[in-house]
Amino acid sequence: MIPTIALNDDHLMPQLGFGVFQVPDDDAHRAVATALDAGYRSIDTAAVYGNEAGVGRAIAESGLDRGDLFITTKLWVDGLSRDGVRPGLEASLERLGLGSVDLYLIHWPAPATDSYLAAWEGMEEVRDLGLARSIGVSNFLPEHLQRIVDLGGAVPVVNQVELHPALQNRETIAANTSHGIATEAWSPLGQGAALTDPVVAEIAEAHGVTPAQVVLAWHLQQGRIVIPKSVTPARMTENLEATRVVLRERDLEALDGLDRGARTGPDPENFNG
Ligand code: NAD
């Protein structure tokens, strides 16, 4: 059973989902079909991943009720304007073969373009039109969130940020929490790098579970949403079963101690697409 998180617009989001970054379209079709079979119900894609069509085919063929699925996609930087959001989302929906997504995110703030505030008005519009049930952001730093909140309209439901033991992003999590924004961890396993850490290995051995399950349980026990990626069926199931792992307080503290400020992706402060 996958736990859910109540978003600030009262919709529920599965706390553990399946990510498809760097998975080519055909492979995404296969991987998402396998993930849905394994029990995943939340899928995280993006226009820029180039695999929305493959994700959509897997959804259509699954025979699952649309209401049982939670589909997220993201607006790329080239659509960051008041009038760029709706065509961006409509093109994604066309590729996905869906009438709406459960969550639409601004992929990056691209601060040098100074366009994310205008784009947020477009996000509110697509939500009001029913094309996206919930709207949120990704890779937003505290100052970007503050400017959105100061607009006085909708508060993003989620901020999806890079977050794993080697990069714990504490200031951003604190800002999310203070605004009632759920924190969603991308690259929750540090793209696999977290799994070879000796502290992680030791905790895994103590609980008789795998390193990936330890890292995912660390996120889950702190209320974060996670979207690990694997195209290997056994690992998909292994990651799903992290929901059953209960870490001790001292395990959480040891994992908290692994922060080195080490990114796997770009720094949102100076990434502009
Ligand atoms: P991740 O941390 O999920 O790591 C994925 C890698 O870890 C896999 O390629 C595999 O090699 C390994 N792995 C996964 N499960 C394993 C297991 N059980 N045992 C051993 N190894 C295992 O990294 P990711 O794919 O970069 O991130 C996950 C998702 O986050 C993406 O697919 C995407 O949906 C999202 N994402 C979002 C952004 C953004 O800017 N919003 C950026 C990057 C990723």
PDB file of C-alpha atoms and ligand atoms in Angstrom:
ATOM      1  CA  MET A   1       0.000   0.000   0.000  1.00  0.00           C
ATOM      2  CA  ILE A   2       1.554   3.315  -1.080  1.00  0.00           C
ATOM      3  CA  PRO A   3       0.914   6.131   1.433  1.00  0.00           C
ATOM      4  CA  THR A   4      -0.509   9.423   0.183  1.00  0.00           C
ATOM      5  CA  ILE A   5       0.344  13.046   0.993  1.00  0.00           C
ATOM      6  CA  ALA A   6      -2.426  15.639   1.313  1.00  0.00           C
ATOM      7  CA  LEU A   7      -1.496  18.597  -0.895  1.00  0.00           C
ATOM      8  CA  ASN A   8      -2.387  22.173   0.067  1.00  0.00           C
ATOM      9  CA  ASP A   9      -5.287  22.148  -2.457  1.00  0.00           C
ATOM     10  CA  ASP A  10      -6.753  19.098  -0.674  1.00  0.00           C
ATOM     11  CA  HIS A  11      -5.887  16.616  -3.429  1.00  0.00           C
ATOM     12  CA  LEU A  12      -3.963  13.470  -2.504  1.00  0.00           C
ATOM     13  CA  MET A  13      -0.670  12.453  -4.105  1.00  0.00           C
ATOM     14  CA  PRO A  14       1.018   9.028  -3.773  1.00  0.00           C
ATOM     15  CA  GLN A  15       4.177   9.477  -1.710  1.00  0.00           C
ATOM     16  CA  LEU A  16       6.160   7.111  -3.912  1.00  0.00           C
ATOM     17  CA  GLY A  17       6.060   7.317  -7.684  1.00  0.00           C
ATOM     18  CA  PHE A  18       8.066   6.301 -10.734  1.00  0.00           C
ATOM     19  CA  GLY A  19      10.380   8.700 -12.622  1.00  0.00           C
ATOM     20  CA  VAL A  20      11.344   8.372 -16.294  1.00  0.00           C
ATOM     21  CA  PHE A  21      14.153  10.931 -16.779  1.00  0.00           C
ATOM     22  CA  GLN A  22      16.692   9.791 -19.423  1.00  0.00           C
ATOM     23  CA  VAL A  23      14.474   6.902 -20.528  1.00  0.00           C
ATOM     24  CA  PRO A  24      13.954   6.964 -24.332  1.00  0.00           C
ATOM     25  CA  ASP A  25      10.345   6.891 -25.540  1.00  0.00           C
ATOM     26  CA  ASP A  26      10.150   3.162 -26.438  1.00  0.00           C
ATOM     27  CA  ASP A  27      11.893   2.106 -23.237  1.00  0.00           C
ATOM     28  CA  ALA A  28       9.594   4.423 -21.245  1.00  0.00           C
ATOM     29  CA  HIS A  29       6.607   2.590 -22.728  1.00  0.00           C
ATOM     30  CA  ARG A  30       7.993  -0.732 -21.476  1.00  0.00           C
ATOM     31  CA  ALA A  31       9.238   0.626 -18.150  1.00  0.00           C
ATOM     32  CA  VAL A  32       5.957   2.369 -17.285  1.00  0.00           C
ATOM     33  CA  ALA A  33       3.956  -0.734 -18.266  1.00  0.00           C
ATOM     34  CA  THR A  34       6.138  -2.812 -15.935  1.00  0.00           C
ATOM     35  CA  ALA A  35       5.940  -0.208 -13.165  1.00  0.00           C
ATOM     36  CA  LEU A  36       2.122  -0.086 -13.364  1.00  0.00           C
ATOM     37  CA  ASP A  37       2.076  -3.893 -13.232  1.00  0.00           C
ATOM     38  CA  ALA A  38       4.333  -3.812 -10.181  1.00  0.00           C
ATOM     39  CA  GLY A  39       1.877  -1.479  -8.397  1.00  0.00           C
ATOM     40  CA  TYR A  40       3.107   2.067  -9.082  1.00  0.00           C
ATOM     41  CA  ARG A  41       0.268   4.507  -9.703  1.00  0.00           C
ATOM     42  CA  SER A  42       2.175   7.818  -9.892  1.00  0.00           C
ATOM     43  CA  ILE A  43       4.362   8.571 -12.931  1.00  0.00           C
ATOM     44  CA  ASP A  44       6.689  11.576 -13.262  1.00  0.00           C
ATOM     45  CA  THR A  45       7.611  12.726 -16.770  1.00  0.00           C
ATOM     46  CA  ALA A  46       8.337  16.070 -18.472  1.00  0.00           C
ATOM     47  CA  ALA A  47       8.002  17.597 -21.940  1.00  0.00           C
ATOM     48  CA  VAL A  48      11.784  17.793 -22.210  1.00  0.00           C
ATOM     49  CA  TYR A  49      12.248  14.057 -21.472  1.00  0.00           C
ATOM     50  CA  GLY A  50      10.846  13.283 -24.938  1.00  0.00           C
ATOM     51  CA  ASN A  51       8.963  10.239 -23.645  1.00  0.00           C
ATOM     52  CA  GLU A  52       5.429  11.480 -22.893  1.00  0.00           C
ATOM     53  CA  ALA A  53       4.077   9.480 -25.855  1.00  0.00           C
ATOM     54  CA  GLY A  54       5.616   6.247 -24.523  1.00  0.00           C
ATOM     55  CA  VAL A  55       4.267   6.982 -21.049  1.00  0.00           C
ATOM     56  CA  GLY A  56       0.833   7.643 -22.562  1.00  0.00           C
ATOM     57  CA  ARG A  57       0.832   4.369 -24.515  1.00  0.00           C
ATOM     58  CA  ALA A  58       1.619   2.420 -21.348  1.00  0.00           C
ATOM     59  CA  ILE A  59      -1.191   4.202 -19.487  1.00  0.00           C
ATOM     60  CA  ALA A  60      -3.703   3.512 -22.276  1.00  0.00           C
ATOM     61  CA  GLU A  61      -2.742  -0.159 -22.517  1.00  0.00           C
ATOM     62  CA  SER A  62      -2.771  -0.722 -18.747  1.00  0.00           C
ATOM     63  CA  GLY A  63      -6.551  -0.848 -18.553  1.00  0.00           C
ATOM     64  CA  LEU A  64      -6.316   0.985 -15.217  1.00  0.00           C
ATOM     65  CA  ASP A  65      -8.947   3.569 -14.309  1.00  0.00           C
ATOM     66  CA  ARG A  66      -7.688   7.098 -14.970  1.00  0.00           C
ATOM     67  CA  GLY A  67      -8.866   8.047 -11.486  1.00  0.00           C
ATOM     68  CA  ASP A  68      -6.470   5.525  -9.950  1.00  0.00           C
ATOM     69  CA  LEU A  69      -3.440   7.127 -11.614  1.00  0.00           C
ATOM     70  CA  PHE A  70      -1.473  10.253 -10.723  1.00  0.00           C
ATOM     71  CA  ILE A  71       0.345  11.697 -13.731  1.00  0.00           C
ATOM     72  CA  THR A  72       2.842  14.548 -13.481  1.00  0.00           C
ATOM     73  CA  THR A  73       4.464  16.412 -16.341  1.00  0.00           C
ATOM     74  CA  LYS A  74       6.452  19.649 -16.556  1.00  0.00           C
ATOM     75  CA  LEU A  75       6.604  22.857 -18.569  1.00  0.00           C
ATOM     76  CA  TRP A  76      10.007  23.390 -20.158  1.00  0.00           C
ATOM     77  CA  VAL A  77      11.825  26.730 -19.962  1.00  0.00           C
ATOM     78  CA  ASP A  78      10.832  27.691 -23.544  1.00  0.00           C
ATOM     79  CA  GLY A  79       7.195  27.972 -22.393  1.00  0.00           C
ATOM     80  CA  LEU A  80       7.879  30.278 -19.450  1.00  0.00           C
ATOM     81  CA  SER A  81       5.443  33.116 -20.099  1.00  0.00           C
ATOM     82  CA  ARG A  82       1.831  33.965 -19.307  1.00  0.00           C
ATOM     83  CA  ASP A  83       0.701  32.670 -22.700  1.00  0.00           C
ATOM     84  CA  GLY A  84       3.224  29.843 -23.051  1.00  0.00           C
ATOM     85  CA  VAL A  85       1.777  27.561 -20.400  1.00  0.00           C
ATOM     86  CA  ARG A  86      -1.492  26.504 -22.019  1.00  0.00           C
ATOM     87  CA  PRO A  87       0.013  25.497 -25.408  1.00  0.00           C
ATOM     88  CA  GLY A  88       2.858  23.753 -23.547  1.00  0.00           C
ATOM     89  CA  LEU A  89       0.426  21.697 -21.495  1.00  0.00           C
ATOM     90  CA  GLU A  90      -1.912  21.033 -24.422  1.00  0.00           C
ATOM     91  CA  ALA A  91       1.015  19.621 -26.426  1.00  0.00           C
ATOM     92  CA  SER A  92       1.969  17.388 -23.466  1.00  0.00           C
ATOM     93  CA  LEU A  93      -1.629  16.183 -23.085  1.00  0.00           C
ATOM     94  CA  GLU A  94      -1.758  15.367 -26.791  1.00  0.00           C
ATOM     95  CA  ARG A  95       1.403  13.247 -26.496  1.00  0.00           C
ATOM     96  CA  LEU A  96       0.182  11.602 -23.277  1.00  0.00           C
ATOM     97  CA  GLY A  97      -3.251  10.930 -24.771  1.00  0.00           C
ATOM     98  CA  LEU A  98      -4.894  12.414 -21.676  1.00  0.00           C
ATOM     99  CA  GLY A  99      -7.487  15.113 -21.070  1.00  0.00           C
ATOM    100  CA  SER A 100      -5.699  16.405 -17.986  1.00  0.00           C
ATOM    101  CA  VAL A 101      -2.725  15.743 -15.721  1.00  0.00           C
ATOM    102  CA  ASP A 102      -2.894  15.414 -11.955  1.00  0.00           C
ATOM    103  CA  LEU A 103       0.084  17.705 -11.450  1.00  0.00           C
ATOM    104  CA  TYR A 104       1.725  20.238 -13.755  1.00  0.00           C
ATOM    105  CA  LEU A 105       5.064  21.731 -12.713  1.00  0.00           C
ATOM    106  CA  ILE A 106       7.194  24.647 -13.902  1.00  0.00           C
ATOM    107  CA  HIS A 107      10.367  22.619 -14.549  1.00  0.00           C
ATOM    108  CA  TRP A 108      12.974  25.306 -13.686  1.00  0.00           C
ATOM    109  CA  PRO A 109      12.637  28.924 -12.528  1.00  0.00           C
ATOM    110  CA  ALA A 110      15.305  30.098 -15.040  1.00  0.00           C
ATOM    111  CA  PRO A 111      15.790  33.267 -12.967  1.00  0.00           C
ATOM    112  CA  ALA A 112      17.804  35.165 -15.596  1.00  0.00           C
ATOM    113  CA  THR A 113      14.734  35.168 -17.868  1.00  0.00           C
ATOM    114  CA  ASP A 114      12.594  36.705 -15.092  1.00  0.00           C
ATOM    115  CA  SER A 115       9.524  34.963 -16.476  1.00  0.00           C
ATOM    116  CA  TYR A 116       8.382  32.476 -13.841  1.00  0.00           C
ATOM    117  CA  LEU A 117       5.961  34.925 -12.183  1.00  0.00           C
ATOM    118  CA  ALA A 118       4.172  35.543 -15.487  1.00  0.00           C
ATOM    119  CA  ALA A 119       4.177  31.789 -16.149  1.00  0.00           C
ATOM    120  CA  TRP A 120       2.582  31.170 -12.742  1.00  0.00           C
ATOM    121  CA  GLU A 121      -0.482  33.136 -13.901  1.00  0.00           C
ATOM    122  CA  GLY A 122      -0.638  30.782 -16.894  1.00  0.00           C
ATOM    123  CA  MET A 123      -0.398  27.837 -14.488  1.00  0.00           C
ATOM    124  CA  GLU A 124      -3.417  29.130 -12.558  1.00  0.00           C
ATOM    125  CA  GLU A 125      -5.292  29.449 -15.837  1.00  0.00           C
ATOM    126  CA  VAL A 126      -4.683  25.815 -16.897  1.00  0.00           C
ATOM    127  CA  ARG A 127      -5.747  24.660 -13.456  1.00  0.00           C
ATOM    128  CA  ASP A 128      -8.955  26.725 -13.703  1.00  0.00           C
ATOM    129  CA  LEU A 129      -9.594  25.219 -17.155  1.00  0.00           C
ATOM    130  CA  GLY A 130      -9.300  21.708 -15.662  1.00  0.00           C
ATOM    131  CA  LEU A 131      -6.256  20.792 -17.777  1.00  0.00           C
ATOM    132  CA  ALA A 132      -4.170  20.286 -14.605  1.00  0.00           C
ATOM    133  CA  ARG A 133      -5.786  19.283 -11.334  1.00  0.00           C
ATOM    134  CA  SER A 134      -2.912  20.635  -9.226  1.00  0.00           C
ATOM    135  CA  ILE A 135      -0.066  23.019 -10.054  1.00  0.00           C
ATOM    136  CA  GLY A 136       3.405  23.245  -8.603  1.00  0.00           C
ATOM    137  CA  VAL A 137       7.042  24.062  -9.271  1.00  0.00           C
ATOM    138  CA  SER A 138      10.389  22.342  -9.550  1.00  0.00           C
ATOM    139  CA  ASN A 139      13.889  23.522  -8.689  1.00  0.00           C
ATOM    140  CA  PHE A 140      12.593  26.699  -7.017  1.00  0.00           C
ATOM    141  CA  LEU A 141      14.830  28.303  -4.390  1.00  0.00           C
ATOM    142  CA  PRO A 142      13.348  30.037  -1.314  1.00  0.00           C
ATOM    143  CA  GLU A 143      13.471  33.494  -2.942  1.00  0.00           C
ATOM    144  CA  HIS A 144      11.589  32.211  -6.021  1.00  0.00           C
ATOM    145  CA  LEU A 145       8.897  30.643  -3.807  1.00  0.00           C
ATOM    146  CA  GLN A 146       8.539  33.845  -1.822  1.00  0.00           C
ATOM    147  CA  ARG A 147       7.888  35.866  -4.989  1.00  0.00           C
ATOM    148  CA  ILE A 148       5.204  33.378  -6.096  1.00  0.00           C
ATOM    149  CA  VAL A 149       3.530  33.448  -2.677  1.00  0.00           C
ATOM    150  CA  ASP A 150       3.672  37.279  -2.677  1.00  0.00           C
ATOM    151  CA  LEU A 151       1.525  37.308  -5.837  1.00  0.00           C
ATOM    152  CA  GLY A 152      -1.322  36.388  -3.480  1.00  0.00           C
ATOM    153  CA  GLY A 153      -2.807  33.688  -5.729  1.00  0.00           C
ATOM    154  CA  ALA A 154      -2.393  29.926  -5.645  1.00  0.00           C
ATOM    155  CA  VAL A 155       0.495  28.530  -3.620  1.00  0.00           C
ATOM    156  CA  PRO A 156       2.361  25.716  -5.447  1.00  0.00           C
ATOM    157  CA  VAL A 157       1.297  22.324  -4.051  1.00  0.00           C
ATOM    158  CA  VAL A 158       4.746  20.794  -4.573  1.00  0.00           C
ATOM    159  CA  ASN A 159       8.346  21.902  -5.051  1.00  0.00           C
ATOM    160  CA  GLN A 160      10.250  19.059  -6.733  1.00  0.00           C
ATOM    161  CA  VAL A 161      13.956  19.505  -6.008  1.00  0.00           C
ATOM    162  CA  GLU A 162      17.184  17.532  -6.137  1.00  0.00           C
ATOM    163  CA  LEU A 163      17.407  15.795  -2.788  1.00  0.00           C
ATOM    164  CA  HIS A 164      19.402  12.777  -1.602  1.00  0.00           C
ATOM    165  CA  PRO A 165      21.826  12.048   1.249  1.00  0.00           C
ATOM    166  CA  ALA A 166      24.704  13.959  -0.387  1.00  0.00           C
ATOM    167  CA  LEU A 167      22.521  17.039  -1.124  1.00  0.00           C
ATOM    168  CA  GLN A 168      19.915  17.687   1.559  1.00  0.00           C
ATOM    169  CA  ASN A 169      18.773  21.143   0.498  1.00  0.00           C
ATOM    170  CA  ARG A 170      17.654  22.089   4.023  1.00  0.00           C
ATOM    171  CA  GLU A 171      16.916  25.782   3.356  1.00  0.00           C
ATOM    172  CA  THR A 172      14.615  24.909   0.483  1.00  0.00           C
ATOM    173  CA  ILE A 173      12.799  22.246   2.528  1.00  0.00           C
ATOM    174  CA  ALA A 174      12.299  24.768   5.346  1.00  0.00           C
ATOM    175  CA  ALA A 175      10.877  27.316   2.873  1.00  0.00           C
ATOM    176  CA  ASN A 176       8.568  24.678   1.365  1.00  0.00           C
ATOM    177  CA  THR A 177       7.305  23.711   4.803  1.00  0.00           C
ATOM    178  CA  SER A 178       6.739  27.309   5.879  1.00  0.00           C
ATOM    179  CA  HIS A 179       4.492  27.870   2.835  1.00  0.00           C
ATOM    180  CA  GLY A 180       2.654  24.530   3.130  1.00  0.00           C
ATOM    181  CA  ILE A 181       4.350  23.218  -0.031  1.00  0.00           C
ATOM    182  CA  ALA A 182       5.105  19.470  -0.158  1.00  0.00           C
ATOM    183  CA  THR A 183       8.727  18.561  -0.861  1.00  0.00           C
ATOM    184  CA  GLU A 184       9.272  16.070  -3.680  1.00  0.00           C
ATOM    185  CA  ALA A 185      12.773  14.604  -4.057  1.00  0.00           C
ATOM    186  CA  TRP A 186      14.205  14.165  -7.546  1.00  0.00           C
ATOM    187  CA  SER A 187      17.200  11.861  -7.931  1.00  0.00           C
ATOM    188  CA  PRO A 188      16.181  10.529  -4.498  1.00  0.00           C
ATOM    189  CA  LEU A 189      18.941   7.898  -4.744  1.00  0.00           C
ATOM    190  CA  GLY A 190      21.535  10.429  -5.953  1.00  0.00           C
ATOM    191  CA  GLN A 191      21.309   8.623  -9.325  1.00  0.00           C
ATOM    192  CA  GLY A 192      22.533   5.500  -7.544  1.00  0.00           C
ATOM    193  CA  ALA A 193      25.574   7.129  -5.893  1.00  0.00           C
ATOM    194  CA  ALA A 194      23.937   7.078  -2.433  1.00  0.00           C
ATOM    195  CA  LEU A 195      23.719   3.299  -2.547  1.00  0.00           C
ATOM    196  CA  THR A 196      27.441   2.672  -2.145  1.00  0.00           C
ATOM    197  CA  ASP A 197      27.829   4.855   0.939  1.00  0.00           C
ATOM    198  CA  PRO A 198      29.136   2.722   3.855  1.00  0.00           C
ATOM    199  CA  VAL A 199      26.725   4.380   6.337  1.00  0.00           C
ATOM    200  CA  VAL A 200      23.796   3.415   4.108  1.00  0.00           C
ATOM    201  CA  ALA A 201      25.174  -0.114   3.705  1.00  0.00           C
ATOM    202  CA  GLU A 202      25.544  -0.548   7.457  1.00  0.00           C
ATOM    203  CA  ILE A 203      21.956   0.547   8.152  1.00  0.00           C
ATOM    204  CA  ALA A 204      20.707  -1.725   5.357  1.00  0.00           C
ATOM    205  CA  GLU A 205      22.497  -4.677   6.904  1.00  0.00           C
ATOM    206  CA  ALA A 206      21.111  -3.921  10.368  1.00  0.00           C
ATOM    207  CA  HIS A 207      17.536  -3.995   9.018  1.00  0.00           C
ATOM    208  CA  GLY A 208      18.032  -6.814   6.502  1.00  0.00           C
ATOM    209  CA  VAL A 209      16.941  -4.545   3.639  1.00  0.00           C
ATOM    210  CA  THR A 210      18.699  -3.026   0.600  1.00  0.00           C
ATOM    211  CA  PRO A 211      20.579   0.309   0.436  1.00  0.00           C
ATOM    212  CA  ALA A 212      17.936   1.710  -1.953  1.00  0.00           C
ATOM    213  CA  GLN A 213      15.200   0.843   0.542  1.00  0.00           C
ATOM    214  CA  VAL A 214      17.124   2.596   3.333  1.00  0.00           C
ATOM    215  CA  VAL A 215      17.505   5.818   1.351  1.00  0.00           C
ATOM    216  CA  LEU A 216      13.876   5.812   0.209  1.00  0.00           C
ATOM    217  CA  ALA A 217      12.618   5.055   3.746  1.00  0.00           C
ATOM    218  CA  TRP A 218      14.708   8.000   5.019  1.00  0.00           C
ATOM    219  CA  HIS A 219      12.846  10.305   2.608  1.00  0.00           C
ATOM    220  CA  LEU A 220       9.427   8.769   3.288  1.00  0.00           C
ATOM    221  CA  GLN A 221       9.716   8.909   7.072  1.00  0.00           C
ATOM    222  CA  GLN A 222      10.351  12.640   6.807  1.00  0.00           C
ATOM    223  CA  GLY A 223       7.203  13.207   4.767  1.00  0.00           C
ATOM    224  CA  ARG A 224       8.855  13.704   1.396  1.00  0.00           C
ATOM    225  CA  ILE A 225       7.499  12.466  -1.931  1.00  0.00           C
ATOM    226  CA  VAL A 226       9.980  10.314  -3.916  1.00  0.00           C
ATOM    227  CA  ILE A 227      10.129   9.302  -7.588  1.00  0.00           C
ATOM    228  CA  PRO A 228      13.003   6.815  -7.969  1.00  0.00           C
ATOM    229  CA  LYS A 229      13.813   5.528 -11.437  1.00  0.00           C
ATOM    230  CA  SER A 230      14.771   2.006 -12.440  1.00  0.00           C
ATOM    231  CA  VAL A 231      14.092   0.122 -15.653  1.00  0.00           C
ATOM    232  CA  THR A 232      14.872  -3.207 -13.927  1.00  0.00           C
ATOM    233  CA  PRO A 233      11.648  -4.954 -12.776  1.00  0.00           C
ATOM    234  CA  ALA A 234      13.165  -6.416  -9.584  1.00  0.00           C
ATOM    235  CA  ARG A 235      14.464  -2.972  -8.554  1.00  0.00           C
ATOM    236  CA  MET A 236      11.094  -1.379  -9.246  1.00  0.00           C
ATOM    237  CA  THR A 237       9.505  -3.786  -6.773  1.00  0.00           C
ATOM    238  CA  GLU A 238      12.368  -3.364  -4.322  1.00  0.00           C
ATOM    239  CA  ASN A 239      11.889   0.421  -4.370  1.00  0.00           C
ATOM    240  CA  LEU A 240       8.136   0.088  -3.909  1.00  0.00           C
ATOM    241  CA  GLU A 241       8.692  -2.097  -0.846  1.00  0.00           C
ATOM    242  CA  ALA A 242      10.670   0.682   0.841  1.00  0.00           C
ATOM    243  CA  THR A 243       7.274   1.839   2.136  1.00  0.00           C
ATOM    244  CA  ARG A 244       7.415  -1.084   4.602  1.00  0.00           C
ATOM    245  CA  VAL A 245      10.828  -0.217   6.067  1.00  0.00           C
ATOM    246  CA  VAL A 246      10.882   1.593   9.421  1.00  0.00           C
ATOM    247  CA  LEU A 247      14.193   3.226  10.325  1.00  0.00           C
ATOM    248  CA  ARG A 248      15.272   4.067  13.862  1.00  0.00           C
ATOM    249  CA  GLU A 249      15.848   7.652  14.996  1.00  0.00           C
ATOM    250  CA  ARG A 250      19.590   7.022  15.049  1.00  0.00           C
ATOM    251  CA  ASP A 251      19.481   5.745  11.448  1.00  0.00           C
ATOM    252  CA  LEU A 252      17.742   8.947  10.346  1.00  0.00           C
ATOM    253  CA  GLU A 253      20.352  11.021  12.160  1.00  0.00           C
ATOM    254  CA  ALA A 254      23.237   9.082  10.591  1.00  0.00           C
ATOM    255  CA  LEU A 255      21.734   9.630   7.124  1.00  0.00           C
ATOM    256  CA  ASP A 256      21.175  13.320   7.892  1.00  0.00           C
ATOM    257  CA  GLY A 257      24.920  13.500   8.543  1.00  0.00           C
ATOM    258  CA  LEU A 258      25.821  12.572   4.942  1.00  0.00           C
ATOM    259  CA  ASP A 259      25.108  16.020   3.417  1.00  0.00           C
ATOM    260  CA  ARG A 260      28.070  17.233   1.345  1.00  0.00           C
ATOM    261  CA  GLY A 261      26.284  19.742  -0.862  1.00  0.00           C
ATOM    262  CA  ALA A 262      27.066  17.447  -3.818  1.00  0.00           C
ATOM    263  CA  ARG A 263      24.722  17.983  -6.780  1.00  0.00           C
ATOM    264  CA  THR A 264      24.081  15.557  -9.641  1.00  0.00           C
ATOM    265  CA  GLY A 265      22.250  18.235 -11.673  1.00  0.00           C
ATOM    266  CA  PRO A 266      22.431  21.981 -12.400  1.00  0.00           C
ATOM    267  CA  ASP A 267      22.235  24.714  -9.765  1.00  0.00           C
ATOM    268  CA  PRO A 268      18.794  26.387 -10.107  1.00  0.00           C
ATOM    269  CA  GLU A 269      20.353  29.768  -9.348  1.00  0.00           C
ATOM    270  CA  ASN A 270      22.155  29.872 -12.672  1.00  0.00           C
ATOM    271  CA  PHE A 271      20.417  27.325 -14.890  1.00  0.00           C
ATOM    272  CA  ASN A 272      18.352  29.081 -17.551  1.00  0.00           C
ATOM    273  CA  GLY A 273      17.672  26.326 -20.059  1.00  0.00           C
TER     274      GLY A 273
HETATM  275  P1  NAD B   1      17.496   8.261  -9.004  1.00  0.00           P
HETATM  276  O1  NAD B   1      18.074   8.860  -7.785  1.00  0.00           O
HETATM  277  O2  NAD B   1      16.102   7.776  -8.996  1.00  0.00           O
HETATM  278  O3  NAD B   1      18.492   7.096  -9.416  1.00  0.00           O
HETATM  279  C1  NAD B   1      18.237   6.305 -10.540  1.00  0.00           C
HETATM  280  C2  NAD B   1      19.380   5.295 -10.718  1.00  0.00           C
HETATM  281  O4  NAD B   1      19.580   4.584  -9.504  1.00  0.00           O
HETATM  282  C3  NAD B   1      18.985   4.247 -11.766  1.00  0.00           C
HETATM  283  O5  NAD B   1      19.425   4.641 -13.023  1.00  0.00           O
HETATM  284  C4  NAD B   1      19.675   3.002 -11.260  1.00  0.00           C
HETATM  285  O6  NAD B   1      20.964   2.989 -11.814  1.00  0.00           O
HETATM  286  C5  NAD B   1      19.785   3.200  -9.767  1.00  0.00           C
HETATM  287  N1  NAD B   1      18.783   2.431  -8.998  1.00  0.00           N
HETATM  288  C6  NAD B   1      17.443   2.675  -8.860  1.00  0.00           C
HETATM  289  N2  NAD B   1      16.886   1.784  -8.031  1.00  0.00           N
HETATM  290  C7  NAD B   1      17.889   0.956  -7.624  1.00  0.00           C
HETATM  291  C8  NAD B   1      17.927  -0.156  -6.743  1.00  0.00           C
HETATM  292  N3  NAD B   1      16.847  -0.601  -6.128  1.00  0.00           N
HETATM  293  N4  NAD B   1      19.128  -0.763  -6.570  1.00  0.00           N
HETATM  294  C9  NAD B   1      20.240  -0.321  -7.182  1.00  0.00           C
HETATM  295  N5  NAD B   1      20.258   0.736  -8.014  1.00  0.00           N
HETATM  296  C10 NAD B   1      19.098   1.367  -8.240  1.00  0.00           C
HETATM  297  O7  NAD B   1      17.776   9.304 -10.206  1.00  0.00           O
HETATM  298  P2  NAD B   1      16.961  10.037 -11.347  1.00  0.00           P
HETATM  299  O8  NAD B   1      16.416   9.133 -12.363  1.00  0.00           O
HETATM  300  O9  NAD B   1      17.858  11.150 -11.791  1.00  0.00           O
HETATM  301  O10 NAD B   1      15.745  10.732 -10.566  1.00  0.00           O
HETATM  302  C11 NAD B   1      14.477  10.130 -10.417  1.00  0.00           C
HETATM  303  C12 NAD B   1      13.421  10.923 -11.136  1.00  0.00           C
HETATM  304  O11 NAD B   1      13.426  12.284 -10.706  1.00  0.00           O
HETATM  305  C13 NAD B   1      13.644  11.047 -12.641  1.00  0.00           C
HETATM  306  O12 NAD B   1      13.381   9.855 -13.349  1.00  0.00           O
HETATM  307  C14 NAD B   1      12.723  12.196 -12.974  1.00  0.00           C
HETATM  308  O13 NAD B   1      11.391  11.739 -13.035  1.00  0.00           O
HETATM  309  C15 NAD B   1      12.936  13.107 -11.765  1.00  0.00           C
HETATM  310  N6  NAD B   1      13.936  14.186 -12.050  1.00  0.00           N
HETATM  311  C16 NAD B   1      13.489  15.471 -12.048  1.00  0.00           C
HETATM  312  C17 NAD B   1      14.361  16.513 -12.314  1.00  0.00           C
HETATM  313  C18 NAD B   1      13.860  17.915 -12.291  1.00  0.00           C
HETATM  314  O14 NAD B   1      14.587  18.834 -12.700  1.00  0.00           O
HETATM  315  N7  NAD B   1      12.648  18.156 -11.837  1.00  0.00           N
HETATM  316  C19 NAD B   1      15.716  16.258 -12.590  1.00  0.00           C
HETATM  317  C20 NAD B   1      16.150  14.935 -12.573  1.00  0.00           C
HETATM  318  C21 NAD B   1      15.256  13.903 -12.287  1.00  0.00           C
END
